[in-house]
Amino acid sequence: MNFLETVKSLFSAFGEFYDPTPGAALGGWGDGLKMLLMIAIGALLVFLAIKKEMEPTLLLPMGFGTILVNLPLSGAIGHEGPITVLFDAGIANELFPLLLFIGIGAMIDFGPLLKNPWLMLFGAAAQFGIFFTFVMAGFFFDLKDAASIAIIGAADGPTSIFVADKLGSAYLGAIMVAAYSYMALVPIIQPPVIKAVTTKKERLIRMPYKAGEVSKTTKIVFPVIVTIVAGLVAPASVALVGFLMFGNLIRECGVLNSLSETAQNAFANSITIMLGLAVASRMHWKDFVNVETLMILGLGLVAFIFDTVGGVMFAKIINIFMPKDRKINPMIGAAGISAFPMSGRVVNQLGLKEDPQNFLLMYSISVNVSGQIASVIAGGLILALVTPLV
């Protein structure tokens, strides 16, 4: 027996060991290879979480969970498997994404945005990639899957999970991996895209800092108003927006400081860990290793890029009508995606690289916060548009 035949027999043995049912269509050594590939992907996610510190709270449990569910005869999945039970308890009913939004809301300070409420327009413009990708994905996937894939462009993991699960997409695992991977890769993906659609002169535009404080009353009333308005505009988004704004209300009310700290740290981290393990139940080699997964990753990247471009181009269009001394640095439009606060920081760093005295952080974070709200509403609009048709 030569080396190649030996390797094939080993992979075939893996496949037979994984599913010893007589007559099972395993495909021989090919299925064993797929199983090992998924274990390797799980190990890669663990590596990225530890070595590169890329979303470690999520990628570490998701990577380790992927290894668990792809081991031969794994007791972690199945009718009584703990990871499957965790999925049914927290994702099948959309509970984990909603609870995580409480923690995210508690982390966000809407003060800078309330000083410049007009910046909300950029959050809305930066959702262009979602609807563009929705149309593109529609040529390759069913309507519900196309809509779920498009939400990857929101760069918001909980929203992606919520929409994909609500629509019953068969590609939840791939969508989850794509959404969080691109969030972690914001510092790598966004700078070249921003530079490709802006000029040196545009990147050097300075925007004066607007002083002043937002009253406590305004900060308390804001999440209530946003919830009501979102509920009227996109009723399907009211759960997502409501939980996000409830978390922010805990932060701003001033009487639940210890609860706010808990929501931002222990609570959010605990839910994220359970979320990662639960999603791993949908990263089994039989469902994950296929051409569709690669297409989802590619379409997710398209959505991410066009969201960035949409925000930047919106700023460039506004500048056509603005006086010379009030031009907007178009880079802040790129922060309209929902990768908070990474995208806001990336834009500020790009501004400082072009001009060490050009501080864009207040504006970029404000746009980034507005993108968080806009992405949730966009998810609700997608649900409202697609649900009656599936």
PDB file of C-alpha atoms in Angstrom, residues 12-26 31 35 71-74 285-286:
ATOM      1  CA  SER A  12     -12.157   6.594   5.435  1.00  0.00           C
ATOM      2  CA  ALA A  13     -11.715   5.081   8.871  1.00  0.00           C
ATOM      3  CA  PHE A  14     -12.432   8.475  10.435  1.00  0.00           C
ATOM      4  CA  GLY A  15     -15.653   8.702   8.428  1.00  0.00           C
ATOM      5  CA  GLU A  16     -16.773   5.200   9.320  1.00  0.00           C
ATOM      6  CA  PHE A  17     -15.971   5.774  12.966  1.00  0.00           C
ATOM      7  CA  TYR A  18     -17.983   8.979  12.927  1.00  0.00           C
ATOM      8  CA  ASP A  19     -21.067   7.365  11.451  1.00  0.00           C
ATOM      9  CA  PRO A  20     -20.941   3.558  11.678  1.00  0.00           C
ATOM     10  CA  THR A  21     -24.558   3.156  10.487  1.00  0.00           C
ATOM     11  CA  PRO A  22     -24.667   0.363   7.858  1.00  0.00           C
ATOM     12  CA  GLY A  23     -25.124   1.818   4.408  1.00  0.00           C
ATOM     13  CA  ALA A  24     -24.451   5.400   5.552  1.00  0.00           C
ATOM     14  CA  ALA A  25     -23.441   7.612   2.613  1.00  0.00           C
ATOM     15  CA  LEU A  26     -20.130   8.806   3.975  1.00  0.00           C
ATOM     16  CA  ASP A  31     -15.865  12.974   4.767  1.00  0.00           C
ATOM     17  CA  MET A  35     -14.243  16.431   9.686  1.00  0.00           C
ATOM     18  CA  LEU A  71     -15.137  14.800  17.142  1.00  0.00           C
ATOM     19  CA  PRO A  72     -16.276  11.285  16.162  1.00  0.00           C
ATOM     20  CA  LEU A  73     -19.397  10.193  18.062  1.00  0.00           C
ATOM     21  CA  SER A  74     -19.322  13.450  20.009  1.00  0.00           C
ATOM     22  CA  TRP A 285     -18.710  19.362   8.969  1.00  0.00           C
ATOM     23  CA  LYS A 286     -21.783  17.939   7.215  1.00  0.00           C
TER      24      LYS A 286
END
